Amino acid sequence: MTHTIPPAAAPSVGQRPTVREAVLQLLRHHGMTTLFGNPGSTELPMFRDFPEDFRYILGLQESVVVGMADGYAQATRNAAVVNLHSAAGVGNAMGTIFTAFKNQTPLILTAGQQARSILPFDPFLYSAQATELAKPYVKWSCEPARAEDVPLAMARAYHVAMTPPCGPVLVSIPADDWDRETDWVEPREVSTRLAPEPRLLEAVGRELAASRSPAFVVGGGVERDGAWDAVIALAEQHRARVWTAPMCPRNGFPEGHPLFGGFLPAMRDKIVARLTGHDFVLVLGAPAFSYHVEGEGPHVPPGTRLAQIVDDPQQAAWAPVGTAVVASVDLAAQALLAYAPQCAREHPAPRAAVAPAQAGVPMSTAFALQTLDAVRAADTIVVEEAPGARGIMQQYLRFETSESFYTMASGGLGHGMPAAVGVALARPGRRVISLVGDGSAMYSPQAIWTAHHLQLPITFVILNNRRYAALQDFAPVFGFAPGEKPAGTDLPDLDFVALAQGMGCAGVRVAEADELAAALRRALESEGPVLIELMVD
């Protein structure tokens, strides 16, 4: 993704810029004029004479800042710039850097470093091994050997971040580099699309056309590559059952479509059970497969053939079975559409309808999500981090359109609320729902302050069940007796309304089912952010 430099911003011929001027001009060219940060002393020189065509999005903690940039970069499909504070700031941000890496989100992380002249004396707030600190969860990291090389390092960082598989990169910049003279960086275009190898893709196309009962497994790569329409067309052409991959961070297929089969769990034997009866499985934009617990037996049903199309060569390399094609999903799907005419297979049976949820006393999570689904507008975007309720959400909160659902691929908490801020910034005019569990909400509540400060149209929906539900529900898998609670998994006495109000944001608590629909409508229709705390079972 490239952007033309506005004529008024173009550098003068022969003028030697400072590092600051050259870097800002490079960011303009690539359309990265929104910067996310929580500033520290070693970063202050970057922001002297901050240009009017840039905006700085302040987050109140470094992990929150990275989460906001993650949501923004995903929603714009362009790298976002994050400014972190030396070693301490990078350390604080590591949880959401890990999530950005797993989400394959292109981020340029700039980390402040102490002035070069005092680095030999182990100064206060310096980073001893700046390029190593964020590894292995950055694709590339660099502290330029000379101040003059900072703009070139930033140019390289952008292209590395945007090259599949996308991901975060880090550039450590000493505080006294910004005022040094350097040269303008000549903007370049670098291909970020991976064309499939024709021979392998033809083999996949032949197997797909010849299969008796094909199934697709779609992952986050479908949305990242803009392949939504092509994948729908390909599934309809082959009348293939479509499943969502385990731990999928995006929606890759309309969930009300007659071909949609549901969601694969992150357990080997249960994946095999869901795919039994299909003689060919095509995985699009996802690992094959993500597991959460140890499993036994085959990875696919006996006799079933598997092919995978993914833009990450590492995922292609470790897949235990099948043929892997390293390619951008949209290019591969469009090519596969030409390999076979409309098939004559029978349509698979439609997915079984879910029984309506009952309110319950206390209010059930299923009823709360069913009601939210009924009252939200069709163009609402949901950013979710409620792992204990995800299985229920997948039954009662359906996503029918592209770019309408985001979550994290890492399993690490703290991404959801900040990512909702980033998505809202990237999609002005769209209502964003941040659907968060009570445990998750305590990792990054600072995002509420930024949402209020910027008056973003975000509704924070907190599912308060007073426990780490995912851990308690998962405990039997690890040998806990039925009903036995792991230590440290109860969360009594949290007051999210008071927390929101303490940051200036309106908040309301709902405990009665008959009050829920009206309260949700008011929250969703508000101009600015509102937090609504739902007391659920």
PDB file of N, CA, C and O in Angstrom, residues 248-307:
ATOM      1  N   CYS A 248      -9.447 -18.643  15.523  1.00  0.00           N
ATOM      2  CA  CYS A 248      -9.366 -17.731  14.376  1.00  0.00           C
ATOM      3  C   CYS A 248      -9.564 -16.281  14.831  1.00  0.00           C
ATOM      4  O   CYS A 248     -10.546 -15.984  15.522  1.00  0.00           O
ATOM      5  N   PRO A 249      -8.667 -15.355  14.435  1.00  0.00           N
ATOM      6  CA  PRO A 249      -8.778 -13.979  14.914  1.00  0.00           C
ATOM      7  C   PRO A 249      -9.713 -13.084  14.119  1.00  0.00           C
ATOM      8  O   PRO A 249      -9.930 -11.941  14.502  1.00  0.00           O
ATOM      9  N   ARG A 250     -10.253 -13.574  12.988  1.00  0.00           N
ATOM     10  CA  ARG A 250     -11.145 -12.773  12.155  1.00  0.00           C
ATOM     11  C   ARG A 250     -12.284 -13.666  11.663  1.00  0.00           C
ATOM     12  O   ARG A 250     -12.219 -14.892  11.757  1.00  0.00           O
ATOM     13  N   ASN A 251     -13.328 -13.055  11.112  1.00  0.00           N
ATOM     14  CA  ASN A 251     -14.371 -13.844  10.460  1.00  0.00           C
ATOM     15  C   ASN A 251     -14.017 -13.975   8.987  1.00  0.00           C
ATOM     16  O   ASN A 251     -13.661 -12.996   8.335  1.00  0.00           O
ATOM     17  N   GLY A 252     -14.092 -15.201   8.468  1.00  0.00           N
ATOM     18  CA  GLY A 252     -13.669 -15.449   7.096  1.00  0.00           C
ATOM     19  C   GLY A 252     -14.773 -15.917   6.171  1.00  0.00           C
ATOM     20  O   GLY A 252     -14.510 -16.180   4.996  1.00  0.00           O
ATOM     21  N   PHE A 253     -16.026 -15.998   6.697  1.00  0.00           N
ATOM     22  CA  PHE A 253     -17.130 -16.511   5.885  1.00  0.00           C
ATOM     23  C   PHE A 253     -18.423 -16.096   6.577  1.00  0.00           C
ATOM     24  O   PHE A 253     -18.496 -16.093   7.814  1.00  0.00           O
ATOM     25  N   PRO A 254     -19.478 -15.743   5.823  1.00  0.00           N
ATOM     26  CA  PRO A 254     -20.739 -15.345   6.466  1.00  0.00           C
ATOM     27  C   PRO A 254     -21.354 -16.504   7.241  1.00  0.00           C
ATOM     28  O   PRO A 254     -21.591 -17.581   6.689  1.00  0.00           O
ATOM     29  N   GLU A 255     -21.620 -16.272   8.523  1.00  0.00           N
ATOM     30  CA  GLU A 255     -22.025 -17.369   9.405  1.00  0.00           C
ATOM     31  C   GLU A 255     -23.479 -17.791   9.221  1.00  0.00           C
ATOM     32  O   GLU A 255     -23.884 -18.834   9.732  1.00  0.00           O
ATOM     33  N   GLY A 256     -24.265 -17.009   8.500  1.00  0.00           N
ATOM     34  CA  GLY A 256     -25.623 -17.429   8.181  1.00  0.00           C
ATOM     35  C   GLY A 256     -25.736 -18.080   6.819  1.00  0.00           C
ATOM     36  O   GLY A 256     -26.833 -18.473   6.400  1.00  0.00           O
ATOM     37  N   HIS A 257     -24.628 -18.239   6.119  1.00  0.00           N
ATOM     38  CA  HIS A 257     -24.636 -18.850   4.790  1.00  0.00           C
ATOM     39  C   HIS A 257     -24.992 -20.336   4.899  1.00  0.00           C
ATOM     40  O   HIS A 257     -24.560 -21.019   5.834  1.00  0.00           O
ATOM     41  N   PRO A 258     -25.775 -20.868   3.952  1.00  0.00           N
ATOM     42  CA  PRO A 258     -26.158 -22.293   4.026  1.00  0.00           C
ATOM     43  C   PRO A 258     -24.969 -23.250   4.054  1.00  0.00           C
ATOM     44  O   PRO A 258     -25.112 -24.379   4.555  1.00  0.00           O
ATOM     45  N   LEU A 259     -23.810 -22.838   3.527  1.00  0.00           N
ATOM     46  CA  LEU A 259     -22.651 -23.730   3.509  1.00  0.00           C
ATOM     47  C   LEU A 259     -21.827 -23.672   4.789  1.00  0.00           C
ATOM     48  O   LEU A 259     -20.923 -24.490   4.974  1.00  0.00           O
ATOM     49  N   PHE A 260     -22.113 -22.719   5.672  1.00  0.00           N
ATOM     50  CA  PHE A 260     -21.297 -22.583   6.880  1.00  0.00           C
ATOM     51  C   PHE A 260     -21.594 -23.714   7.856  1.00  0.00           C
ATOM     52  O   PHE A 260     -22.751 -23.982   8.195  1.00  0.00           O
ATOM     53  N   GLY A 261     -20.516 -24.373   8.314  1.00  0.00           N
ATOM     54  CA  GLY A 261     -20.688 -25.514   9.203  1.00  0.00           C
ATOM     55  C   GLY A 261     -20.465 -25.218  10.669  1.00  0.00           C
ATOM     56  O   GLY A 261     -20.943 -25.957  11.532  1.00  0.00           O
ATOM     57  N   GLY A 262     -19.720 -24.156  10.980  1.00  0.00           N
ATOM     58  CA  GLY A 262     -19.462 -23.835  12.375  1.00  0.00           C
ATOM     59  C   GLY A 262     -17.978 -23.619  12.620  1.00  0.00           C
ATOM     60  O   GLY A 262     -17.209 -23.289  11.710  1.00  0.00           O
ATOM     61  N   PHE A 263     -17.590 -23.839  13.861  1.00  0.00           N
ATOM     62  CA  PHE A 263     -16.251 -23.491  14.332  1.00  0.00           C
ATOM     63  C   PHE A 263     -15.517 -24.744  14.803  1.00  0.00           C
ATOM     64  O   PHE A 263     -16.052 -25.527  15.595  1.00  0.00           O
ATOM     65  N   LEU A 264     -14.292 -24.916  14.320  1.00  0.00           N
ATOM     66  CA  LEU A 264     -13.497 -26.063  14.751  1.00  0.00           C
ATOM     67  C   LEU A 264     -12.867 -25.782  16.114  1.00  0.00           C
ATOM     68  O   LEU A 264     -12.293 -24.709  16.324  1.00  0.00           O
ATOM     69  N   PRO A 265     -12.934 -26.720  17.040  1.00  0.00           N
ATOM     70  CA  PRO A 265     -12.270 -26.546  18.328  1.00  0.00           C
ATOM     71  C   PRO A 265     -10.777 -26.791  18.187  1.00  0.00           C
ATOM     72  O   PRO A 265     -10.320 -27.393  17.209  1.00  0.00           O
ATOM     73  N   ALA A 266     -10.004 -26.337  19.169  1.00  0.00           N
ATOM     74  CA  ALA A 266      -8.546 -26.465  19.107  1.00  0.00           C
ATOM     75  C   ALA A 266      -8.078 -27.784  19.720  1.00  0.00           C
ATOM     76  O   ALA A 266      -7.114 -27.833  20.483  1.00  0.00           O
ATOM     77  N   MET A 267      -8.748 -28.873  19.357  1.00  0.00           N
ATOM     78  CA  MET A 267      -8.421 -30.202  19.886  1.00  0.00           C
ATOM     79  C   MET A 267      -8.434 -31.194  18.732  1.00  0.00           C
ATOM     80  O   MET A 267      -9.395 -31.247  17.957  1.00  0.00           O
ATOM     81  N   ARG A 268      -7.365 -31.995  18.626  1.00  0.00           N
ATOM     82  CA  ARG A 268      -7.166 -32.823  17.442  1.00  0.00           C
ATOM     83  C   ARG A 268      -8.317 -33.789  17.198  1.00  0.00           C
ATOM     84  O   ARG A 268      -8.845 -33.865  16.075  1.00  0.00           O
ATOM     85  N   ASP A 269      -8.735 -34.527  18.215  1.00  0.00           N
ATOM     86  CA  ASP A 269      -9.769 -35.531  17.988  1.00  0.00           C
ATOM     87  C   ASP A 269     -11.104 -34.898  17.618  1.00  0.00           C
ATOM     88  O   ASP A 269     -11.868 -35.439  16.803  1.00  0.00           O
ATOM     89  N   LYS A 270     -11.382 -33.702  18.176  1.00  0.00           N
ATOM     90  CA  LYS A 270     -12.650 -33.054  17.858  1.00  0.00           C
ATOM     91  C   LYS A 270     -12.631 -32.447  16.456  1.00  0.00           C
ATOM     92  O   LYS A 270     -13.659 -32.393  15.783  1.00  0.00           O
ATOM     93  N   ILE A 271     -11.465 -31.992  16.012  1.00  0.00           N
ATOM     94  CA  ILE A 271     -11.349 -31.530  14.624  1.00  0.00           C
ATOM     95  C   ILE A 271     -11.615 -32.682  13.670  1.00  0.00           C
ATOM     96  O   ILE A 271     -12.361 -32.558  12.691  1.00  0.00           O
ATOM     97  N   VAL A 272     -10.997 -33.820  13.956  1.00  0.00           N
ATOM     98  CA  VAL A 272     -11.203 -34.999  13.108  1.00  0.00           C
ATOM     99  C   VAL A 272     -12.678 -35.393  13.076  1.00  0.00           C
ATOM    100  O   VAL A 272     -13.231 -35.734  12.023  1.00  0.00           O
ATOM    101  N   ALA A 273     -13.338 -35.329  14.238  1.00  0.00           N
ATOM    102  CA  ALA A 273     -14.760 -35.678  14.287  1.00  0.00           C
ATOM    103  C   ALA A 273     -15.591 -34.743  13.416  1.00  0.00           C
ATOM    104  O   ALA A 273     -16.498 -35.182  12.695  1.00  0.00           O
ATOM    105  N   ARG A 274     -15.285 -33.432  13.442  1.00  0.00           N
ATOM    106  CA  ARG A 274     -16.056 -32.474  12.642  1.00  0.00           C
ATOM    107  C   ARG A 274     -15.832 -32.703  11.138  1.00  0.00           C
ATOM    108  O   ARG A 274     -16.742 -32.525  10.331  1.00  0.00           O
ATOM    109  N   LEU A 275     -14.615 -33.091  10.767  1.00  0.00           N
ATOM    110  CA  LEU A 275     -14.279 -33.217   9.353  1.00  0.00           C
ATOM    111  C   LEU A 275     -14.551 -34.611   8.785  1.00  0.00           C
ATOM    112  O   LEU A 275     -14.371 -34.829   7.578  1.00  0.00           O
ATOM    113  N   THR A 276     -14.948 -35.533   9.631  1.00  0.00           N
ATOM    114  CA  THR A 276     -15.268 -36.877   9.155  1.00  0.00           C
ATOM    115  C   THR A 276     -16.404 -36.820   8.123  1.00  0.00           C
ATOM    116  O   THR A 276     -17.392 -36.107   8.315  1.00  0.00           O
ATOM    117  N   GLY A 277     -16.232 -37.554   7.057  1.00  0.00           N
ATOM    118  CA  GLY A 277     -17.207 -37.555   5.964  1.00  0.00           C
ATOM    119  C   GLY A 277     -16.761 -36.722   4.783  1.00  0.00           C
ATOM    120  O   GLY A 277     -17.337 -36.841   3.702  1.00  0.00           O
ATOM    121  N   HIS A 278     -15.732 -35.887   4.978  1.00  0.00           N
ATOM    122  CA  HIS A 278     -15.178 -35.100   3.882  1.00  0.00           C
ATOM    123  C   HIS A 278     -13.918 -35.795   3.364  1.00  0.00           C
ATOM    124  O   HIS A 278     -13.030 -36.140   4.138  1.00  0.00           O
ATOM    125  N   ASP A 279     -13.846 -35.981   2.064  1.00  0.00           N
ATOM    126  CA  ASP A 279     -12.688 -36.671   1.504  1.00  0.00           C
ATOM    127  C   ASP A 279     -11.563 -35.717   1.115  1.00  0.00           C
ATOM    128  O   ASP A 279     -10.436 -36.140   0.852  1.00  0.00           O
ATOM    129  N   PHE A 280     -11.857 -34.406   1.090  1.00  0.00           N
ATOM    130  CA  PHE A 280     -10.824 -33.412   0.769  1.00  0.00           C
ATOM    131  C   PHE A 280     -11.079 -32.167   1.600  1.00  0.00           C
ATOM    132  O   PHE A 280     -12.203 -31.658   1.661  1.00  0.00           O
ATOM    133  N   VAL A 281     -10.018 -31.677   2.263  1.00  0.00           N
ATOM    134  CA  VAL A 281     -10.110 -30.475   3.103  1.00  0.00           C
ATOM    135  C   VAL A 281      -9.132 -29.444   2.566  1.00  0.00           C
ATOM    136  O   VAL A 281      -7.944 -29.729   2.393  1.00  0.00           O
ATOM    137  N   LEU A 282      -9.632 -28.240   2.305  1.00  0.00           N
ATOM    138  CA  LEU A 282      -8.806 -27.129   1.845  1.00  0.00           C
ATOM    139  C   LEU A 282      -8.765 -26.073   2.940  1.00  0.00           C
ATOM    140  O   LEU A 282      -9.800 -25.488   3.286  1.00  0.00           O
ATOM    141  N   VAL A 283      -7.588 -25.841   3.499  1.00  0.00           N
ATOM    142  CA  VAL A 283      -7.395 -24.841   4.550  1.00  0.00           C
ATOM    143  C   VAL A 283      -6.936 -23.541   3.893  1.00  0.00           C
ATOM    144  O   VAL A 283      -5.946 -23.523   3.158  1.00  0.00           O
ATOM    145  N   LEU A 284      -7.635 -22.448   4.173  1.00  0.00           N
ATOM    146  CA  LEU A 284      -7.370 -21.166   3.531  1.00  0.00           C
ATOM    147  C   LEU A 284      -7.016 -20.116   4.581  1.00  0.00           C
ATOM    148  O   LEU A 284      -7.852 -19.718   5.392  1.00  0.00           O
ATOM    149  N   GLY A 285      -5.760 -19.694   4.599  1.00  0.00           N
ATOM    150  CA  GLY A 285      -5.354 -18.603   5.469  1.00  0.00           C
ATOM    151  C   GLY A 285      -5.314 -18.948   6.931  1.00  0.00           C
ATOM    152  O   GLY A 285      -5.584 -18.089   7.780  1.00  0.00           O
ATOM    153  N   ALA A 286      -4.930 -20.191   7.251  1.00  0.00           N
ATOM    154  CA  ALA A 286      -4.886 -20.630   8.649  1.00  0.00           C
ATOM    155  C   ALA A 286      -3.873 -21.754   8.802  1.00  0.00           C
ATOM    156  O   ALA A 286      -3.549 -22.447   7.830  1.00  0.00           O
ATOM    157  N   PRO A 287      -3.371 -21.949  10.018  1.00  0.00           N
ATOM    158  CA  PRO A 287      -2.563 -23.151  10.269  1.00  0.00           C
ATOM    159  C   PRO A 287      -3.420 -24.403  10.115  1.00  0.00           C
ATOM    160  O   PRO A 287      -4.645 -24.350  10.241  1.00  0.00           O
ATOM    161  N   ALA A 288      -2.756 -25.510   9.899  1.00  0.00           N
ATOM    162  CA  ALA A 288      -3.464 -26.790   9.826  1.00  0.00           C
ATOM    163  C   ALA A 288      -2.828 -27.767  10.837  1.00  0.00           C
ATOM    164  O   ALA A 288      -1.992 -28.552  10.457  1.00  0.00           O
ATOM    165  N   PHE A 289      -3.199 -27.708  12.080  1.00  0.00           N
ATOM    166  CA  PHE A 289      -4.227 -26.882  12.729  1.00  0.00           C
ATOM    167  C   PHE A 289      -3.647 -26.326  14.027  1.00  0.00           C
ATOM    168  O   PHE A 289      -2.613 -26.810  14.500  1.00  0.00           O
ATOM    169  N   SER A 290      -4.327 -25.336  14.631  1.00  0.00           N
ATOM    170  CA  SER A 290      -3.916 -24.823  15.940  1.00  0.00           C
ATOM    171  C   SER A 290      -4.545 -25.695  17.022  1.00  0.00           C
ATOM    172  O   SER A 290      -5.772 -25.834  17.065  1.00  0.00           O
ATOM    173  N   TYR A 291      -3.705 -26.262  17.889  1.00  0.00           N
ATOM    174  CA  TYR A 291      -4.193 -27.094  18.997  1.00  0.00           C
ATOM    175  C   TYR A 291      -3.948 -26.379  20.324  1.00  0.00           C
ATOM    176  O   TYR A 291      -2.982 -25.634  20.478  1.00  0.00           O
ATOM    177  N   HIS A 292      -4.803 -26.659  21.290  1.00  0.00           N
ATOM    178  CA  HIS A 292      -4.673 -26.064  22.622  1.00  0.00           C
ATOM    179  C   HIS A 292      -4.210 -27.079  23.654  1.00  0.00           C
ATOM    180  O   HIS A 292      -3.536 -26.708  24.617  1.00  0.00           O
ATOM    181  N   VAL A 293      -4.573 -28.311  23.480  1.00  0.00           N
ATOM    182  CA  VAL A 293      -4.178 -29.364  24.423  1.00  0.00           C
ATOM    183  C   VAL A 293      -3.595 -30.537  23.637  1.00  0.00           C
ATOM    184  O   VAL A 293      -3.822 -30.681  22.433  1.00  0.00           O
ATOM    185  N   GLU A 294      -2.845 -31.343  24.347  1.00  0.00           N
ATOM    186  CA  GLU A 294      -2.249 -32.531  23.737  1.00  0.00           C
ATOM    187  C   GLU A 294      -3.343 -33.454  23.214  1.00  0.00           C
ATOM    188  O   GLU A 294      -4.390 -33.625  23.833  1.00  0.00           O
ATOM    189  N   GLY A 295      -3.106 -34.028  22.060  1.00  0.00           N
ATOM    190  CA  GLY A 295      -4.085 -34.935  21.485  1.00  0.00           C
ATOM    191  C   GLY A 295      -3.426 -36.165  20.910  1.00  0.00           C
ATOM    192  O   GLY A 295      -2.197 -36.273  20.849  1.00  0.00           O
ATOM    193  N   GLU A 296      -4.217 -37.112  20.503  1.00  0.00           N
ATOM    194  CA  GLU A 296      -3.720 -38.357  19.924  1.00  0.00           C
ATOM    195  C   GLU A 296      -4.468 -38.644  18.628  1.00  0.00           C
ATOM    196  O   GLU A 296      -5.503 -38.058  18.342  1.00  0.00           O
ATOM    197  N   GLY A 297      -3.910 -39.583  17.868  1.00  0.00           N
ATOM    198  CA  GLY A 297      -4.567 -40.015  16.651  1.00  0.00           C
ATOM    199  C   GLY A 297      -4.202 -39.168  15.458  1.00  0.00           C
ATOM    200  O   GLY A 297      -3.322 -38.302  15.519  1.00  0.00           O
ATOM    201  N   PRO A 298      -4.894 -39.380  14.330  1.00  0.00           N
ATOM    202  CA  PRO A 298      -4.568 -38.671  13.083  1.00  0.00           C
ATOM    203  C   PRO A 298      -4.966 -37.203  13.171  1.00  0.00           C
ATOM    204  O   PRO A 298      -5.784 -36.798  13.996  1.00  0.00           O
ATOM    205  N   HIS A 299      -4.382 -36.411  12.288  1.00  0.00           N
ATOM    206  CA  HIS A 299      -4.699 -34.984  12.231  1.00  0.00           C
ATOM    207  C   HIS A 299      -5.902 -34.710  11.335  1.00  0.00           C
ATOM    208  O   HIS A 299      -6.528 -33.648  11.454  1.00  0.00           O
ATOM    209  N   VAL A 300      -6.206 -35.628  10.436  1.00  0.00           N
ATOM    210  CA  VAL A 300      -7.408 -35.551   9.609  1.00  0.00           C
ATOM    211  C   VAL A 300      -8.018 -36.942   9.589  1.00  0.00           C
ATOM    212  O   VAL A 300      -7.350 -37.936   9.901  1.00  0.00           O
ATOM    213  N   PRO A 301      -9.280 -37.071   9.237  1.00  0.00           N
ATOM    214  CA  PRO A 301      -9.893 -38.399   9.195  1.00  0.00           C
ATOM    215  C   PRO A 301      -9.132 -39.321   8.239  1.00  0.00           C
ATOM    216  O   PRO A 301      -8.600 -38.877   7.216  1.00  0.00           O
ATOM    217  N   PRO A 302      -9.042 -40.601   8.559  1.00  0.00           N
ATOM    218  CA  PRO A 302      -8.359 -41.549   7.669  1.00  0.00           C
ATOM    219  C   PRO A 302      -8.935 -41.492   6.255  1.00  0.00           C
ATOM    220  O   PRO A 302     -10.156 -41.476   6.056  1.00  0.00           O
ATOM    221  N   GLY A 303      -8.032 -41.413   5.288  1.00  0.00           N
ATOM    222  CA  GLY A 303      -8.446 -41.359   3.897  1.00  0.00           C
ATOM    223  C   GLY A 303      -8.752 -39.968   3.378  1.00  0.00           C
ATOM    224  O   GLY A 303      -8.976 -39.789   2.171  1.00  0.00           O
ATOM    225  N   THR A 304      -8.779 -38.973   4.260  1.00  0.00           N
ATOM    226  CA  THR A 304      -9.054 -37.598   3.838  1.00  0.00           C
ATOM    227  C   THR A 304      -7.758 -36.918   3.402  1.00  0.00           C
ATOM    228  O   THR A 304      -6.751 -36.992   4.095  1.00  0.00           O
ATOM    229  N   ARG A 305      -7.778 -36.265   2.266  1.00  0.00           N
ATOM    230  CA  ARG A 305      -6.620 -35.523   1.783  1.00  0.00           C
ATOM    231  C   ARG A 305      -6.747 -34.058   2.199  1.00  0.00           C
ATOM    232  O   ARG A 305      -7.856 -33.519   2.270  1.00  0.00           O
ATOM    233  N   LEU A 306      -5.612 -33.418   2.453  1.00  0.00           N
ATOM    234  CA  LEU A 306      -5.619 -32.037   2.929  1.00  0.00           C
ATOM    235  C   LEU A 306      -4.681 -31.192   2.091  1.00  0.00           C
ATOM    236  O   LEU A 306      -3.580 -31.633   1.723  1.00  0.00           O
ATOM    237  N   ALA A 307      -5.114 -29.977   1.779  1.00  0.00           N
ATOM    238  CA  ALA A 307      -4.255 -28.971   1.146  1.00  0.00           C
ATOM    239  C   ALA A 307      -4.413 -27.672   1.909  1.00  0.00           C
ATOM    240  O   ALA A 307      -5.482 -27.378   2.458  1.00  0.00           O
TER     241      ALA A 307
END
